[in-house]
Amino acid sequence: MDKTHLTEATASKAAGDGGDRQLDLEAVSAVLDAVFGTVEHPGSIAEALRRGETVTAGSFGSFHTEGDTATFRPGKALTEYLRKTTE
């Protein structure tokens, strides 16, 4: 999934099942850039990791550093979803 598809999927998911509330794709893209960053500008996750912080995204998982490498540890809900133990 590339950024364009992620932006579209996120806007659609945020609109809900009815799809009657469409989010502006440019706004969603800007939020994704702010969280994950771009080549030119680090996102809030990268900035927190550089400060030595762990970034926890609820039951999705957490980002942290090991030395100078960023790592991701999936949370329980994501792990269960991927193992198909939840819907």
PDB file of N, CA, C and O in Angstrom, residues 14-62:
ATOM      1  N   ALA A  14     -12.376   6.710   8.118  1.00  0.00           N
ATOM      2  CA  ALA A  14     -12.815   7.758   9.039  1.00  0.00           C
ATOM      3  C   ALA A  14     -14.237   8.219   8.729  1.00  0.00           C
ATOM      4  O   ALA A  14     -14.944   8.688   9.614  1.00  0.00           O
ATOM      5  N   ALA A  15     -14.671   8.047   7.474  1.00  0.00           N
ATOM      6  CA  ALA A  15     -16.020   8.444   7.085  1.00  0.00           C
ATOM      7  C   ALA A  15     -17.062   7.514   7.676  1.00  0.00           C
ATOM      8  O   ALA A  15     -18.233   7.864   7.757  1.00  0.00           O
ATOM      9  N   GLY A  16     -16.663   6.328   8.082  1.00  0.00           N
ATOM     10  CA  GLY A  16     -17.592   5.375   8.684  1.00  0.00           C
ATOM     11  C   GLY A  16     -18.262   4.510   7.638  1.00  0.00           C
ATOM     12  O   GLY A  16     -18.045   4.653   6.434  1.00  0.00           O
ATOM     13  N   ASP A  17     -19.072   3.598   8.119  1.00  0.00           N
ATOM     14  CA  ASP A  17     -19.734   2.645   7.226  1.00  0.00           C
ATOM     15  C   ASP A  17     -20.700   3.305   6.270  1.00  0.00           C
ATOM     16  O   ASP A  17     -20.846   2.867   5.134  1.00  0.00           O
ATOM     17  N   GLY A  18     -21.345   4.378   6.718  1.00  0.00           N
ATOM     18  CA  GLY A  18     -22.305   5.055   5.850  1.00  0.00           C
ATOM     19  C   GLY A  18     -21.644   5.824   4.729  1.00  0.00           C
ATOM     20  O   GLY A  18     -22.224   6.044   3.676  1.00  0.00           O
ATOM     21  N   GLY A  19     -20.409   6.242   4.948  1.00  0.00           N
ATOM     22  CA  GLY A  19     -19.677   6.971   3.928  1.00  0.00           C
ATOM     23  C   GLY A  19     -20.235   8.346   3.632  1.00  0.00           C
ATOM     24  O   GLY A  19     -19.899   8.959   2.633  1.00  0.00           O
ATOM     25  N   ASP A  20     -21.115   8.863   4.504  1.00  0.00           N
ATOM     26  CA  ASP A  20     -21.735  10.149   4.240  1.00  0.00           C
ATOM     27  C   ASP A  20     -20.853  11.326   4.666  1.00  0.00           C
ATOM     28  O   ASP A  20     -21.147  12.459   4.341  1.00  0.00           O
ATOM     29  N   ARG A  21     -19.780  11.062   5.361  1.00  0.00           N
ATOM     30  CA  ARG A  21     -18.893  12.124   5.815  1.00  0.00           C
ATOM     31  C   ARG A  21     -17.516  11.893   5.206  1.00  0.00           C
ATOM     32  O   ARG A  21     -16.687  11.185   5.743  1.00  0.00           O
ATOM     33  N   GLN A  22     -17.276  12.486   4.067  1.00  0.00           N
ATOM     34  CA  GLN A  22     -15.997  12.313   3.385  1.00  0.00           C
ATOM     35  C   GLN A  22     -14.989  13.328   3.896  1.00  0.00           C
ATOM     36  O   GLN A  22     -15.285  14.510   3.970  1.00  0.00           O
ATOM     37  N   LEU A  23     -13.831  12.847   4.270  1.00  0.00           N
ATOM     38  CA  LEU A  23     -12.769  13.748   4.709  1.00  0.00           C
ATOM     39  C   LEU A  23     -11.968  14.201   3.500  1.00  0.00           C
ATOM     40  O   LEU A  23     -11.782  13.449   2.543  1.00  0.00           O
ATOM     41  N   ASP A  24     -11.472  15.421   3.573  1.00  0.00           N
ATOM     42  CA  ASP A  24     -10.650  15.979   2.519  1.00  0.00           C
ATOM     43  C   ASP A  24      -9.339  15.190   2.426  1.00  0.00           C
ATOM     44  O   ASP A  24      -8.620  15.055   3.416  1.00  0.00           O
ATOM     45  N   LEU A  25      -9.020  14.689   1.233  1.00  0.00           N
ATOM     46  CA  LEU A  25      -7.821  13.876   1.057  1.00  0.00           C
ATOM     47  C   LEU A  25      -6.548  14.657   1.358  1.00  0.00           C
ATOM     48  O   LEU A  25      -5.583  14.096   1.899  1.00  0.00           O
ATOM     49  N   GLU A  26      -6.518  15.936   1.041  1.00  0.00           N
ATOM     50  CA  GLU A  26      -5.336  16.747   1.340  1.00  0.00           C
ATOM     51  C   GLU A  26      -5.125  16.878   2.846  1.00  0.00           C
ATOM     52  O   GLU A  26      -3.995  16.852   3.324  1.00  0.00           O
ATOM     53  N   ALA A  27      -6.217  17.005   3.597  1.00  0.00           N
ATOM     54  CA  ALA A  27      -6.112  17.111   5.051  1.00  0.00           C
ATOM     55  C   ALA A  27      -5.618  15.796   5.653  1.00  0.00           C
ATOM     56  O   ALA A  27      -4.764  15.791   6.543  1.00  0.00           O
ATOM     57  N   VAL A  28      -6.142  14.685   5.161  1.00  0.00           N
ATOM     58  CA  VAL A  28      -5.703  13.375   5.652  1.00  0.00           C
ATOM     59  C   VAL A  28      -4.231  13.168   5.334  1.00  0.00           C
ATOM     60  O   VAL A  28      -3.448  12.713   6.170  1.00  0.00           O
ATOM     61  N   SER A  29      -3.810  13.535   4.134  1.00  0.00           N
ATOM     62  CA  SER A  29      -2.416  13.414   3.731  1.00  0.00           C
ATOM     63  C   SER A  29      -1.516  14.257   4.627  1.00  0.00           C
ATOM     64  O   SER A  29      -0.433  13.813   5.039  1.00  0.00           O
ATOM     65  N   ALA A  30      -1.958  15.460   4.968  1.00  0.00           N
ATOM     66  CA  ALA A  30      -1.176  16.341   5.838  1.00  0.00           C
ATOM     67  C   ALA A  30      -1.029  15.735   7.232  1.00  0.00           C
ATOM     68  O   ALA A  30       0.040  15.830   7.846  1.00  0.00           O
ATOM     69  N   VAL A  31      -2.075  15.111   7.737  1.00  0.00           N
ATOM     70  CA  VAL A  31      -2.006  14.469   9.053  1.00  0.00           C
ATOM     71  C   VAL A  31      -1.035  13.290   9.009  1.00  0.00           C
ATOM     72  O   VAL A  31      -0.201  13.125   9.906  1.00  0.00           O
ATOM     73  N   LEU A  32      -1.108  12.472   7.964  1.00  0.00           N
ATOM     74  CA  LEU A  32      -0.175  11.347   7.839  1.00  0.00           C
ATOM     75  C   LEU A  32       1.265  11.841   7.769  1.00  0.00           C
ATOM     76  O   LEU A  32       2.158  11.264   8.396  1.00  0.00           O
ATOM     77  N   ASP A  33       1.497  12.913   7.020  1.00  0.00           N
ATOM     78  CA  ASP A  33       2.842  13.503   6.952  1.00  0.00           C
ATOM     79  C   ASP A  33       3.302  13.980   8.327  1.00  0.00           C
ATOM     80  O   ASP A  33       4.468  13.812   8.698  1.00  0.00           O
ATOM     81  N   ALA A  34       2.396  14.589   9.085  1.00  0.00           N
ATOM     82  CA  ALA A  34       2.756  15.106  10.404  1.00  0.00           C
ATOM     83  C   ALA A  34       3.087  13.973  11.376  1.00  0.00           C
ATOM     84  O   ALA A  34       3.984  14.104  12.198  1.00  0.00           O
ATOM     85  N   VAL A  35       2.418  12.861  11.251  1.00  0.00           N
ATOM     86  CA  VAL A  35       2.657  11.734  12.150  1.00  0.00           C
ATOM     87  C   VAL A  35       3.888  10.943  11.727  1.00  0.00           C
ATOM     88  O   VAL A  35       4.777  10.672  12.524  1.00  0.00           O
ATOM     89  N   PHE A  36       3.931  10.566  10.439  1.00  0.00           N
ATOM     90  CA  PHE A  36       4.990   9.674   9.961  1.00  0.00           C
ATOM     91  C   PHE A  36       6.179  10.396   9.346  1.00  0.00           C
ATOM     92  O   PHE A  36       7.263   9.836   9.253  1.00  0.00           O
ATOM     93  N   GLY A  37       5.980  11.625   8.905  1.00  0.00           N
ATOM     94  CA  GLY A  37       7.068  12.403   8.333  1.00  0.00           C
ATOM     95  C   GLY A  37       7.206  12.231   6.836  1.00  0.00           C
ATOM     96  O   GLY A  37       6.536  11.418   6.209  1.00  0.00           O
ATOM     97  N   THR A  38       8.072  13.045   6.286  1.00  0.00           N
ATOM     98  CA  THR A  38       8.409  13.001   4.864  1.00  0.00           C
ATOM     99  C   THR A  38       9.930  12.978   4.760  1.00  0.00           C
ATOM    100  O   THR A  38      10.631  13.051   5.771  1.00  0.00           O
ATOM    101  N   VAL A  39      10.434  12.915   3.555  1.00  0.00           N
ATOM    102  CA  VAL A  39      11.883  12.953   3.364  1.00  0.00           C
ATOM    103  C   VAL A  39      12.443  14.269   3.893  1.00  0.00           C
ATOM    104  O   VAL A  39      13.491  14.305   4.535  1.00  0.00           O
ATOM    105  N   GLU A  40      11.727  15.356   3.658  1.00  0.00           N
ATOM    106  CA  GLU A  40      12.207  16.681   4.046  1.00  0.00           C
ATOM    107  C   GLU A  40      11.978  17.013   5.520  1.00  0.00           C
ATOM    108  O   GLU A  40      12.744  17.769   6.112  1.00  0.00           O
ATOM    109  N   HIS A  41      10.917  16.488   6.112  1.00  0.00           N
ATOM    110  CA  HIS A  41      10.536  16.873   7.473  1.00  0.00           C
ATOM    111  C   HIS A  41      10.177  15.633   8.292  1.00  0.00           C
ATOM    112  O   HIS A  41       9.295  14.873   7.893  1.00  0.00           O
ATOM    113  N   PRO A  42      10.822  15.463   9.442  1.00  0.00           N
ATOM    114  CA  PRO A  42      10.473  14.314  10.285  1.00  0.00           C
ATOM    115  C   PRO A  42       9.074  14.491  10.872  1.00  0.00           C
ATOM    116  O   PRO A  42       8.621  15.608  11.104  1.00  0.00           O
ATOM    117  N   GLY A  43       8.413  13.386  11.085  1.00  0.00           N
ATOM    118  CA  GLY A  43       7.096  13.418  11.712  1.00  0.00           C
ATOM    119  C   GLY A  43       7.213  13.361  13.220  1.00  0.00           C
ATOM    120  O   GLY A  43       8.305  13.246  13.791  1.00  0.00           O
ATOM    121  N   SER A  44       6.084  13.428  13.880  1.00  0.00           N
ATOM    122  CA  SER A  44       6.083  13.451  15.347  1.00  0.00           C
ATOM    123  C   SER A  44       6.622  12.154  15.942  1.00  0.00           C
ATOM    124  O   SER A  44       7.240  12.176  17.012  1.00  0.00           O
ATOM    125  N   ILE A  45       6.439  11.021  15.267  1.00  0.00           N
ATOM    126  CA  ILE A  45       6.997   9.765  15.774  1.00  0.00           C
ATOM    127  C   ILE A  45       8.522   9.833  15.751  1.00  0.00           C
ATOM    128  O   ILE A  45       9.180   9.515  16.744  1.00  0.00           O
ATOM    129  N   ALA A  46       9.100  10.234  14.625  1.00  0.00           N
ATOM    130  CA  ALA A  46      10.559  10.313  14.502  1.00  0.00           C
ATOM    131  C   ALA A  46      11.143  11.294  15.509  1.00  0.00           C
ATOM    132  O   ALA A  46      12.184  11.014  16.128  1.00  0.00           O
ATOM    133  N   GLU A  47      10.492  12.426  15.704  1.00  0.00           N
ATOM    134  CA  GLU A  47      10.995  13.413  16.657  1.00  0.00           C
ATOM    135  C   GLU A  47      11.003  12.857  18.076  1.00  0.00           C
ATOM    136  O   GLU A  47      11.958  13.061  18.827  1.00  0.00           O
ATOM    137  N   ALA A  48       9.948  12.139  18.444  1.00  0.00           N
ATOM    138  CA  ALA A  48       9.883  11.548  19.779  1.00  0.00           C
ATOM    139  C   ALA A  48      10.956  10.474  19.956  1.00  0.00           C
ATOM    140  O   ALA A  48      11.603  10.399  20.998  1.00  0.00           O
ATOM    141  N   LEU A  49      11.159   9.662  18.928  1.00  0.00           N
ATOM    142  CA  LEU A  49      12.183   8.614  19.008  1.00  0.00           C
ATOM    143  C   LEU A  49      13.574   9.217  19.164  1.00  0.00           C
ATOM    144  O   LEU A  49      14.396   8.720  19.934  1.00  0.00           O
ATOM    145  N   ARG A  50      13.829  10.295  18.450  1.00  0.00           N
ATOM    146  CA  ARG A  50      15.136  10.945  18.564  1.00  0.00           C
ATOM    147  C   ARG A  50      15.367  11.467  19.982  1.00  0.00           C
ATOM    148  O   ARG A  50      16.493  11.485  20.470  1.00  0.00           O
ATOM    149  N   ARG A  51      14.287  11.876  20.657  1.00  0.00           N
ATOM    150  CA  ARG A  51      14.406  12.347  22.047  1.00  0.00           C
ATOM    151  C   ARG A  51      14.513  11.178  23.035  1.00  0.00           C
ATOM    152  O   ARG A  51      14.603  11.375  24.235  1.00  0.00           O
ATOM    153  N   GLY A  52      14.484   9.955  22.520  1.00  0.00           N
ATOM    154  CA  GLY A  52      14.589   8.780  23.378  1.00  0.00           C
ATOM    155  C   GLY A  52      13.271   8.311  23.954  1.00  0.00           C
ATOM    156  O   GLY A  52      13.247   7.461  24.846  1.00  0.00           O
ATOM    157  N   GLU A  53      12.179   8.834  23.448  1.00  0.00           N
ATOM    158  CA  GLU A  53      10.864   8.459  23.953  1.00  0.00           C
ATOM    159  C   GLU A  53      10.342   7.230  23.220  1.00  0.00           C
ATOM    160  O   GLU A  53      10.725   6.948  22.093  1.00  0.00           O
ATOM    161  N   THR A  54       9.442   6.522  23.856  1.00  0.00           N
ATOM    162  CA  THR A  54       8.683   5.446  23.226  1.00  0.00           C
ATOM    163  C   THR A  54       7.337   6.028  22.819  1.00  0.00           C
ATOM    164  O   THR A  54       6.732   6.775  23.588  1.00  0.00           O
ATOM    165  N   VAL A  55       6.895   5.703  21.622  1.00  0.00           N
ATOM    166  CA  VAL A  55       5.602   6.180  21.135  1.00  0.00           C
ATOM    167  C   VAL A  55       4.637   4.994  21.144  1.00  0.00           C
ATOM    168  O   VAL A  55       4.854   4.008  20.444  1.00  0.00           O
ATOM    169  N   THR A  56       3.609   5.091  21.965  1.00  0.00           N
ATOM    170  CA  THR A  56       2.626   4.019  22.077  1.00  0.00           C
ATOM    171  C   THR A  56       1.335   4.463  21.409  1.00  0.00           C
ATOM    172  O   THR A  56       0.798   5.521  21.722  1.00  0.00           O
ATOM    173  N   ALA A  57       0.876   3.653  20.479  1.00  0.00           N
ATOM    174  CA  ALA A  57      -0.354   3.949  19.746  1.00  0.00           C
ATOM    175  C   ALA A  57      -1.438   2.961  20.174  1.00  0.00           C
ATOM    176  O   ALA A  57      -1.828   2.066  19.421  1.00  0.00           O
ATOM    177  N   GLY A  58      -1.879   3.110  21.403  1.00  0.00           N
ATOM    178  CA  GLY A  58      -2.933   2.247  21.933  1.00  0.00           C
ATOM    179  C   GLY A  58      -2.605   0.777  21.768  1.00  0.00           C
ATOM    180  O   GLY A  58      -1.460   0.357  21.941  1.00  0.00           O
ATOM    181  N   SER A  59      -3.601  -0.001  21.400  1.00  0.00           N
ATOM    182  CA  SER A  59      -3.395  -1.440  21.241  1.00  0.00           C
ATOM    183  C   SER A  59      -2.780  -1.795  19.891  1.00  0.00           C
ATOM    184  O   SER A  59      -2.541  -2.960  19.612  1.00  0.00           O
ATOM    185  N   PHE A  60      -2.500  -0.779  19.065  1.00  0.00           N
ATOM    186  CA  PHE A  60      -1.834  -1.026  17.778  1.00  0.00           C
ATOM    187  C   PHE A  60      -0.396  -1.457  17.999  1.00  0.00           C
ATOM    188  O   PHE A  60       0.090  -2.383  17.372  1.00  0.00           O
ATOM    189  N   GLY A  61       0.299  -0.769  18.905  1.00  0.00           N
ATOM    190  CA  GLY A  61       1.681  -1.129  19.197  1.00  0.00           C
ATOM    191  C   GLY A  61       2.492   0.081  19.594  1.00  0.00           C
ATOM    192  O   GLY A  61       1.955   1.169  19.808  1.00  0.00           O
ATOM    193  N   SER A  62       3.800  -0.126  19.669  1.00  0.00           N
ATOM    194  CA  SER A  62       4.676   0.975  20.080  1.00  0.00           C
ATOM    195  C   SER A  62       5.940   1.005  19.242  1.00  0.00           C
ATOM    196  O   SER A  62       6.396  -0.023  18.737  1.00  0.00           O
TER     197      SER A  62
END
